[in-house]
mmCIF file of C-alpha atoms in Angstrom:
data_model
loop_
_atom_site.group_PDB
_atom_site.id
_atom_site.type_symbol
_atom_site.label_atom_id
_atom_site.label_comp_id
_atom_site.label_asym_id
_atom_site.label_seq_id
_atom_site.Cartn_x
_atom_site.Cartn_y
_atom_site.Cartn_z
ATOM 1 C CA UNK A 6 0.000 0.000 0.000
ATOM 2 C CA UNK A 7 1.258 3.466 -0.893
ATOM 3 C CA UNK A 8 1.408 6.093 1.842
ATOM 4 C CA UNK A 9 -0.617 8.914 0.321
ATOM 5 C CA UNK A 10 -1.206 12.512 1.312
ATOM 6 C CA UNK A 11 -4.937 13.186 0.958
ATOM 7 C CA UNK A 12 -6.526 16.630 1.067
ATOM 8 C CA UNK A 13 -10.121 16.605 2.238
ATOM 9 C CA UNK A 14 -12.162 19.806 1.903
ATOM 10 C CA UNK A 15 -15.357 20.025 3.949
ATOM 11 C CA UNK A 16 -16.781 21.720 7.002
ATOM 12 C CA UNK A 17 -16.009 21.264 10.658
ATOM 13 C CA UNK A 18 -19.167 20.615 12.646
ATOM 14 C CA UNK A 19 -17.738 20.836 16.141
ATOM 15 C CA UNK A 20 -20.395 18.473 17.523
ATOM 16 C CA UNK A 21 -22.252 15.910 15.478
ATOM 17 C CA UNK A 22 -19.899 13.205 14.125
ATOM 18 C CA UNK A 23 -19.938 14.245 10.495
ATOM 19 C CA UNK A 24 -17.782 16.018 7.916
ATOM 20 C CA UNK A 25 -14.156 16.573 9.006
ATOM 21 C CA UNK A 26 -14.619 15.131 12.495
ATOM 22 C CA UNK A 27 -15.460 11.865 10.705
ATOM 23 C CA UNK A 28 -13.215 12.086 7.633
ATOM 24 C CA UNK A 29 -9.961 12.883 9.448
ATOM 25 C CA UNK A 30 -9.973 9.922 11.874
ATOM 26 C CA UNK A 31 -11.272 7.442 9.299
ATOM 27 C CA UNK A 32 -8.708 8.359 6.650
ATOM 28 C CA UNK A 33 -5.942 8.365 9.242
ATOM 29 C CA UNK A 34 -7.045 4.932 10.462
ATOM 30 C CA UNK A 35 -6.803 3.761 6.848
ATOM 31 C CA UNK A 36 -3.108 4.604 6.966
ATOM 32 C CA UNK A 37 -3.165 7.829 4.954
ATOM 33 C CA UNK A 38 -1.654 11.224 5.733
ATOM 34 C CA UNK A 39 -4.686 13.490 5.866
ATOM 35 C CA UNK A 40 -4.513 17.221 5.251
ATOM 36 C CA UNK A 41 -7.632 19.306 5.778
ATOM 37 C CA UNK A 42 -9.130 22.488 4.405
ATOM 38 C CA UNK A 43 -12.210 23.530 6.402
ATOM 39 C CA UNK A 44 -14.926 25.091 4.250
ATOM 40 C CA UNK A 45 -16.825 26.404 7.275
ATOM 41 C CA UNK A 46 -16.988 25.987 11.032
ATOM 42 C CA UNK A 47 -20.339 25.193 12.659
ATOM 43 C CA UNK A 48 -21.041 24.728 16.342
ATOM 44 C CA UNK A 49 -23.106 21.642 15.425
ATOM 45 C CA UNK A 50 -24.395 20.117 12.229
ATOM 46 C CA UNK A 51 -27.681 21.375 10.795
ATOM 47 C CA UNK A 52 -29.898 18.296 11.221
ATOM 48 C CA UNK A 53 -31.848 18.361 14.457
ATOM 49 C CA UNK A 54 -29.958 21.162 16.170
ATOM 50 C CA UNK A 55 -31.277 24.731 16.184
ATOM 51 C CA UNK A 56 -29.505 28.039 16.683
ATOM 52 C CA UNK A 57 -26.169 26.688 15.485
ATOM 53 C CA UNK A 58 -23.347 29.083 14.619
ATOM 54 C CA UNK A 59 -21.866 29.167 11.117
ATOM 55 C CA UNK A 60 -18.619 30.790 10.005
ATOM 56 C CA UNK A 61 -17.930 30.753 6.268
ATOM 57 C CA UNK A 62 -14.214 30.298 5.523
ATOM 58 C CA UNK A 63 -14.419 30.992 1.788
ATOM 59 C CA UNK A 64 -12.180 34.055 1.914
ATOM 60 C CA UNK A 65 -9.383 32.088 3.598
ATOM 61 C CA UNK A 66 -9.073 29.649 0.696
ATOM 62 C CA UNK A 67 -7.052 31.745 -1.816
ATOM 63 C CA UNK A 68 -4.426 32.561 0.790
ATOM 64 C CA UNK A 69 -4.127 28.916 1.829
ATOM 65 C CA UNK A 70 -3.743 27.841 -1.798
ATOM 66 C CA UNK A 71 -1.111 30.521 -2.385
ATOM 67 C CA UNK A 72 0.896 29.367 0.631
ATOM 68 C CA UNK A 73 0.726 25.732 -0.501
ATOM 69 C CA UNK A 74 1.927 26.781 -3.935
ATOM 70 C CA UNK A 75 4.841 28.708 -2.387
ATOM 71 C CA UNK A 76 5.806 25.666 -0.323
ATOM 72 C CA UNK A 77 5.376 23.267 -3.262
ATOM 73 C CA UNK A 78 2.770 21.222 -1.375
ATOM 74 C CA UNK A 79 0.885 18.715 -3.538
ATOM 75 C CA UNK A 80 -1.574 15.922 -2.850
ATOM 76 C CA UNK A 81 -2.065 12.325 -3.965
ATOM 77 C CA UNK A 82 -5.852 12.686 -3.775
ATOM 78 C CA UNK A 83 -8.383 15.433 -3.207
ATOM 79 C CA UNK A 84 -11.738 14.516 -1.650
ATOM 80 C CA UNK A 85 -14.500 17.061 -1.039
ATOM 81 C CA UNK A 86 -17.590 16.864 1.138
ATOM 82 C CA UNK A 87 -19.929 19.508 2.531
ATOM 83 C CA UNK A 88 -19.004 22.931 1.166
ATOM 84 C CA UNK A 89 -20.223 26.113 2.785
ATOM 85 C CA UNK A 90 -21.252 28.228 -0.213
ATOM 86 C CA UNK A 91 -21.523 28.311 -3.985
ATOM 87 C CA UNK A 92 -18.871 31.026 -4.129
ATOM 88 C CA UNK A 93 -16.160 28.827 -2.633
ATOM 89 C CA UNK A 94 -16.645 26.026 -5.153
ATOM 90 C CA UNK A 95 -14.542 27.892 -7.741
ATOM 91 C CA UNK A 96 -11.729 28.102 -5.183
ATOM 92 C CA UNK A 97 -12.064 24.374 -4.515
ATOM 93 C CA UNK A 98 -11.819 23.643 -8.246
ATOM 94 C CA UNK A 99 -8.682 25.778 -8.451
ATOM 95 C CA UNK A 100 -7.061 23.963 -5.525
ATOM 96 C CA UNK A 101 -7.859 20.554 -7.024
ATOM 97 C CA UNK A 102 -6.614 21.710 -10.418
ATOM 98 C CA UNK A 103 -3.313 23.114 -9.170
ATOM 99 C CA UNK A 104 -2.331 21.141 -6.052
ATOM 100 C CA UNK A 105 -3.404 17.610 -7.075
ATOM 101 C CA UNK A 106 -0.605 15.552 -8.608
ATOM 102 C CA UNK A 107 -1.094 14.567 -12.246
ATOM 103 C CA UNK A 108 -3.034 11.370 -12.708
ATOM 104 C CA UNK A 109 -4.216 11.248 -9.087
ATOM 105 C CA UNK A 110 -7.923 10.996 -8.146
ATOM 106 C CA UNK A 111 -10.257 13.908 -7.528
ATOM 107 C CA UNK A 112 -13.253 12.593 -5.573
ATOM 108 C CA UNK A 113 -16.415 14.610 -4.905
ATOM 109 C CA UNK A 114 -19.187 13.781 -2.475
ATOM 110 C CA UNK A 115 -21.810 16.368 -3.544
ATOM 111 C CA UNK A 116 -23.144 16.638 -0.002
ATOM 112 C CA UNK A 117 -26.131 18.926 -0.342
ATOM 113 C CA UNK A 118 -29.409 16.997 -0.090
ATOM 114 C CA UNK A 119 -31.268 13.841 0.949
ATOM 115 C CA UNK A 120 -34.789 12.446 0.935
ATOM 116 C CA UNK A 121 -35.801 14.705 -1.944
ATOM 117 C CA UNK A 122 -34.819 18.040 -0.370
ATOM 118 C CA UNK A 123 -31.778 20.311 -0.138
ATOM 119 C CA UNK A 124 -30.012 20.783 3.179
ATOM 120 C CA UNK A 125 -30.715 24.094 4.988
ATOM 121 C CA UNK A 126 -28.941 27.092 3.469
ATOM 122 C CA UNK A 127 -28.570 25.691 -0.056
ATOM 123 C CA UNK A 128 -30.399 26.863 -3.196
ATOM 124 C CA UNK A 129 -30.429 26.364 -6.974
ATOM 125 C CA UNK A 130 -27.271 28.450 -7.403
ATOM 126 C CA UNK A 131 -25.445 26.069 -5.101
ATOM 127 C CA UNK A 132 -26.748 23.068 -7.059
ATOM 128 C CA UNK A 133 -25.444 24.524 -10.316
ATOM 129 C CA UNK A 134 -22.055 25.285 -8.768
ATOM 130 C CA UNK A 135 -21.868 21.781 -7.302
ATOM 131 C CA UNK A 136 -22.669 20.304 -10.708
ATOM 132 C CA UNK A 137 -19.657 22.102 -12.191
ATOM 133 C CA UNK A 138 -17.468 20.654 -9.463
ATOM 134 C CA UNK A 139 -18.889 17.141 -9.570
ATOM 135 C CA UNK A 140 -18.615 16.738 -13.321
ATOM 136 C CA UNK A 141 -14.967 17.804 -13.209
ATOM 137 C CA UNK A 142 -14.163 14.989 -10.760
ATOM 138 C CA UNK A 143 -12.827 11.504 -11.419
ATOM 139 C CA UNK A 144 -15.255 9.877 -8.969
ATOM 140 C CA UNK A 145 -18.539 11.167 -7.559
ATOM 141 C CA UNK A 146 -20.491 9.715 -4.634
ATOM 142 C CA UNK A 147 -24.035 11.103 -4.781
ATOM 143 C CA UNK A 148 -27.110 9.728 -3.086
ATOM 144 C CA UNK A 149 -30.330 9.471 -5.093
ATOM 145 C CA UNK A 150 -31.501 13.023 -4.310
ATOM 146 C CA UNK A 151 -28.145 14.561 -5.165
ATOM 147 C CA UNK A 152 -27.894 12.620 -8.431
ATOM 148 C CA UNK A 153 -31.330 13.889 -9.455
ATOM 149 C CA UNK A 154 -30.443 17.486 -8.573
ATOM 150 C CA UNK A 155 -27.165 17.292 -10.513
ATOM 151 C CA UNK A 156 -28.976 16.130 -13.652
ATOM 152 C CA UNK A 157 -32.492 17.540 -13.417
ATOM 153 C CA UNK A 158 -33.774 13.955 -13.384
ATOM 154 C CA UNK A 159 -37.153 13.410 -11.735
ATOM 155 C CA UNK A 160 -36.786 12.315 -8.111
ATOM 156 C CA UNK A 161 -38.788 9.233 -7.134
ATOM 157 C CA UNK A 162 -38.976 7.448 -3.817
ATOM 158 C CA UNK A 163 -40.186 4.258 -5.493
ATOM 159 C CA UNK A 164 -38.296 3.102 -8.568
ATOM 160 C CA UNK A 165 -36.976 0.128 -10.499
ATOM 161 C CA UNK A 166 -33.677 -0.757 -12.146
ATOM 162 C CA UNK A 167 -34.679 0.922 -15.397
ATOM 163 C CA UNK A 168 -35.103 4.218 -13.522
ATOM 164 C CA UNK A 169 -31.654 3.920 -11.932
ATOM 165 C CA UNK A 170 -30.102 2.979 -15.271
ATOM 166 C CA UNK A 171 -31.626 6.129 -16.750
ATOM 167 C CA UNK A 172 -30.291 8.244 -13.887
ATOM 168 C CA UNK A 173 -26.775 6.844 -14.367
ATOM 169 C CA UNK A 174 -26.986 7.572 -18.086
ATOM 170 C CA UNK A 175 -28.025 11.146 -17.268
ATOM 171 C CA UNK A 176 -25.014 11.544 -14.975
ATOM 172 C CA UNK A 177 -22.662 10.188 -17.633
ATOM 173 C CA UNK A 178 -24.159 12.469 -20.274
ATOM 174 C CA UNK A 179 -23.386 15.445 -18.021
ATOM 175 C CA UNK A 180 -19.749 14.422 -17.728
ATOM 176 C CA UNK A 181 -19.561 11.995 -14.806
ATOM 177 C CA UNK A 182 -16.745 9.467 -15.123
ATOM 178 C CA UNK A 183 -16.894 6.961 -12.254
ATOM 179 C CA UNK A 184 -20.079 6.978 -10.165
ATOM 180 C CA UNK A 185 -20.771 5.448 -6.760
ATOM 181 C CA UNK A 186 -24.515 5.915 -6.265
ATOM 182 C CA UNK A 187 -25.507 5.234 -2.662
ATOM 183 C CA UNK A 188 -28.733 4.307 -0.919
ATOM 184 C CA UNK A 189 -30.275 2.378 -3.817
ATOM 185 C CA UNK A 190 -32.719 -0.382 -2.855
ATOM 186 C CA UNK A 191 -35.152 -2.337 -4.980
ATOM 187 C CA UNK A 192 -37.012 -4.194 -2.243
ATOM 188 C CA UNK A 193 -38.166 -3.566 1.309
ATOM 189 C CA UNK A 194 -35.495 -3.966 3.952
ATOM 190 C CA UNK A 195 -32.640 -3.859 1.466
ATOM 191 C CA UNK A 196 -30.504 -1.088 0.070
ATOM 192 C CA UNK A 197 -27.180 -0.886 -1.689
ATOM 193 C CA UNK A 198 -24.629 0.837 -3.853
ATOM 194 C CA UNK A 199 -24.488 1.046 -7.646
ATOM 195 C CA UNK A 200 -21.013 1.490 -9.122
ATOM 196 C CA UNK A 201 -20.569 2.696 -12.699
ATOM 197 C CA UNK A 202 -17.048 2.513 -14.081
ATOM 198 C CA UNK A 203 -15.691 2.224 -17.624
ATOM 199 C CA UNK A 204 -19.140 1.567 -19.046
ATOM 200 C CA UNK A 205 -19.915 -1.260 -16.592
ATOM 201 C CA UNK A 206 -22.525 -1.387 -13.815
ATOM 202 C CA UNK A 207 -22.172 -3.351 -10.577
ATOM 203 C CA UNK A 208 -24.560 -3.479 -7.636
ATOM 204 C CA UNK A 209 -23.796 -4.370 -4.030
ATOM 205 C CA UNK A 210 -26.900 -5.009 -1.926
ATOM 206 C CA UNK A 211 -26.909 -4.932 1.847
ATOM 207 C CA UNK A 212 -29.206 -4.579 4.836
ATOM 208 C CA UNK A 213 -31.258 -1.396 5.196
ATOM 209 C CA UNK A 214 -31.427 -0.260 8.818
ATOM 210 C CA UNK A 215 -33.908 2.355 9.997
ATOM 211 C CA UNK A 216 -33.656 4.818 11.432
ATOM 212 C CA UNK A 217 -30.228 5.881 10.253
ATOM 213 C CA UNK A 218 -28.498 8.989 11.513
ATOM 214 C CA UNK A 219 -26.970 12.185 10.208
ATOM 215 C CA UNK A 220 -23.347 11.694 9.192
ATOM 216 C CA UNK A 221 -23.548 8.181 7.765
ATOM 217 C CA UNK A 222 -22.996 9.573 4.261
ATOM 218 C CA UNK A 223 -19.746 11.129 5.478
ATOM 219 C CA UNK A 224 -18.749 7.849 7.133
ATOM 220 C CA UNK A 225 -19.402 6.067 3.861
ATOM 221 C CA UNK A 226 -17.468 8.534 1.701
ATOM 222 C CA UNK A 227 -14.442 8.693 3.995
ATOM 223 C CA UNK A 228 -14.182 4.917 4.343
ATOM 224 C CA UNK A 229 -14.632 4.509 0.580
ATOM 225 C CA UNK A 230 -11.768 6.917 -0.098
ATOM 226 C CA UNK A 231 -9.617 5.244 2.540
ATOM 227 C CA UNK A 232 -10.213 1.793 1.040
ATOM 228 C CA UNK A 233 -9.694 3.027 -2.514
ATOM 229 C CA UNK A 234 -6.310 4.511 -1.630
ATOM 230 C CA UNK A 235 -5.480 1.267 0.153
ATOM 231 C CA UNK A 236 -5.260 -0.227 -3.349
ATOM 232 C CA UNK A 237 -8.773 -1.683 -3.479
ATOM 233 C CA UNK A 238 -10.821 -1.510 -6.678
ATOM 234 C CA UNK A 239 -13.670 0.976 -6.843
ATOM 235 C CA UNK A 240 -16.252 -1.767 -6.372
ATOM 236 C CA UNK A 241 -14.398 -3.440 -3.511
ATOM 237 C CA UNK A 242 -13.952 -0.070 -1.798
ATOM 238 C CA UNK A 243 -17.685 0.560 -2.217
ATOM 239 C CA UNK A 244 -18.439 -2.801 -0.564
ATOM 240 C CA UNK A 245 -16.060 -2.235 2.355
ATOM 241 C CA UNK A 246 -17.507 1.231 2.964
ATOM 242 C CA UNK A 247 -21.074 -0.086 2.846
ATOM 243 C CA UNK A 248 -20.365 -2.876 5.336
ATOM 244 C CA UNK A 249 -18.514 -0.489 7.643
ATOM 245 C CA UNK A 250 -21.353 2.055 7.554
ATOM 246 C CA UNK A 251 -23.923 -0.628 8.393
ATOM 247 C CA UNK A 252 -21.817 -1.692 11.356
ATOM 248 C CA UNK A 253 -21.621 1.943 12.548
ATOM 249 C CA UNK A 254 -25.395 2.306 12.365
ATOM 250 C CA UNK A 255 -25.874 -0.931 14.315
ATOM 251 C CA UNK A 256 -23.363 0.216 16.922
ATOM 252 C CA UNK A 257 -25.463 3.357 17.470
ATOM 253 C CA UNK A 258 -28.935 1.790 17.335
ATOM 254 C CA UNK A 259 -30.902 1.773 20.572
ATOM 255 C CA UNK A 260 -29.101 4.701 22.179
ATOM 256 C CA UNK A 261 -31.729 7.432 22.034
ATOM 257 C CA UNK A 262 -29.368 9.945 23.654
ATOM 258 C CA UNK A 263 -26.987 9.548 20.697
ATOM 259 C CA UNK A 264 -29.397 10.616 17.949
ATOM 260 C CA UNK A 265 -27.055 13.129 16.282
ATOM 261 C CA UNK A 266 -24.430 10.910 14.674
ATOM 262 C CA UNK A 267 -23.035 7.400 14.211
ATOM 263 C CA UNK A 268 -20.645 5.828 16.723
ATOM 264 C CA UNK A 269 -18.154 5.216 13.945
ATOM 265 C CA UNK A 270 -15.186 5.081 16.318
ATOM 266 C CA UNK A 271 -16.323 1.753 17.773
ATOM 267 C CA UNK A 272 -16.019 0.035 14.399
ATOM 268 C CA UNK A 273 -12.661 1.459 13.307
ATOM 269 C CA UNK A 274 -10.872 -1.778 14.312
ATOM 270 C CA UNK A 275 -13.151 -3.699 11.931
ATOM 271 C CA UNK A 276 -12.392 -1.266 9.111
ATOM 272 C CA UNK A 277 -8.650 -1.475 9.686
ATOM 273 C CA UNK A 278 -8.743 -5.283 9.736
ATOM 274 C CA UNK A 279 -10.816 -5.473 6.551
ATOM 275 C CA UNK A 280 -8.728 -3.137 4.387
#
């Protein structure tokens, strides 16, 4: 396994087990040097908490990029998650374009929506900006809602394989290269991940556990990136990340006081052993 330096760009939610507080420990546990660029700092995440603070760090990004350029700092992968504003997406594209080593993966989790609706604070301008970022990436990891928003495809809660095939075709037609489409289930009690790569489709089905919790998408994305850079194929990395995320949800289930995020730390030994 190569020892890679990964840059992950997403927010810091100080409490809530999501975004950078998830990505940094998971990627580090996967044996990768992890550099961070916070897009914003929030006192908590935005799902279930009220009155949270939010500090946009967009204006810090050009100076950080300039310093990295001066120091000759480059990265073996760039992985983005929740971004604080549409304006900063152009800065993120610049950083990925200039500080990512040639031939190395640019991975985008277009974290902006779920269950048919955008997250608080996002609008159509943000969707359009995110589309520009996502379709410039080597790998994207949208859920069903995000994939529909990126393409203008009709969102449906009930669907069949033909619908998902059409959605994947819409993503490819917009410029997507490799797609890891999460949260796709064709029967009750089951869900899974569809991987599109080099014109081929593969599906990994697993148990669907309800209720889930905020932050499981970040757990999935971070563990996928960690497995991928541990020399696993895209499909194998998607499987490892899915199994790990299910274990995190199960580890949290039944604890009503811990409603705000997954206890991902408890399952890190499993992830390490299964890389």
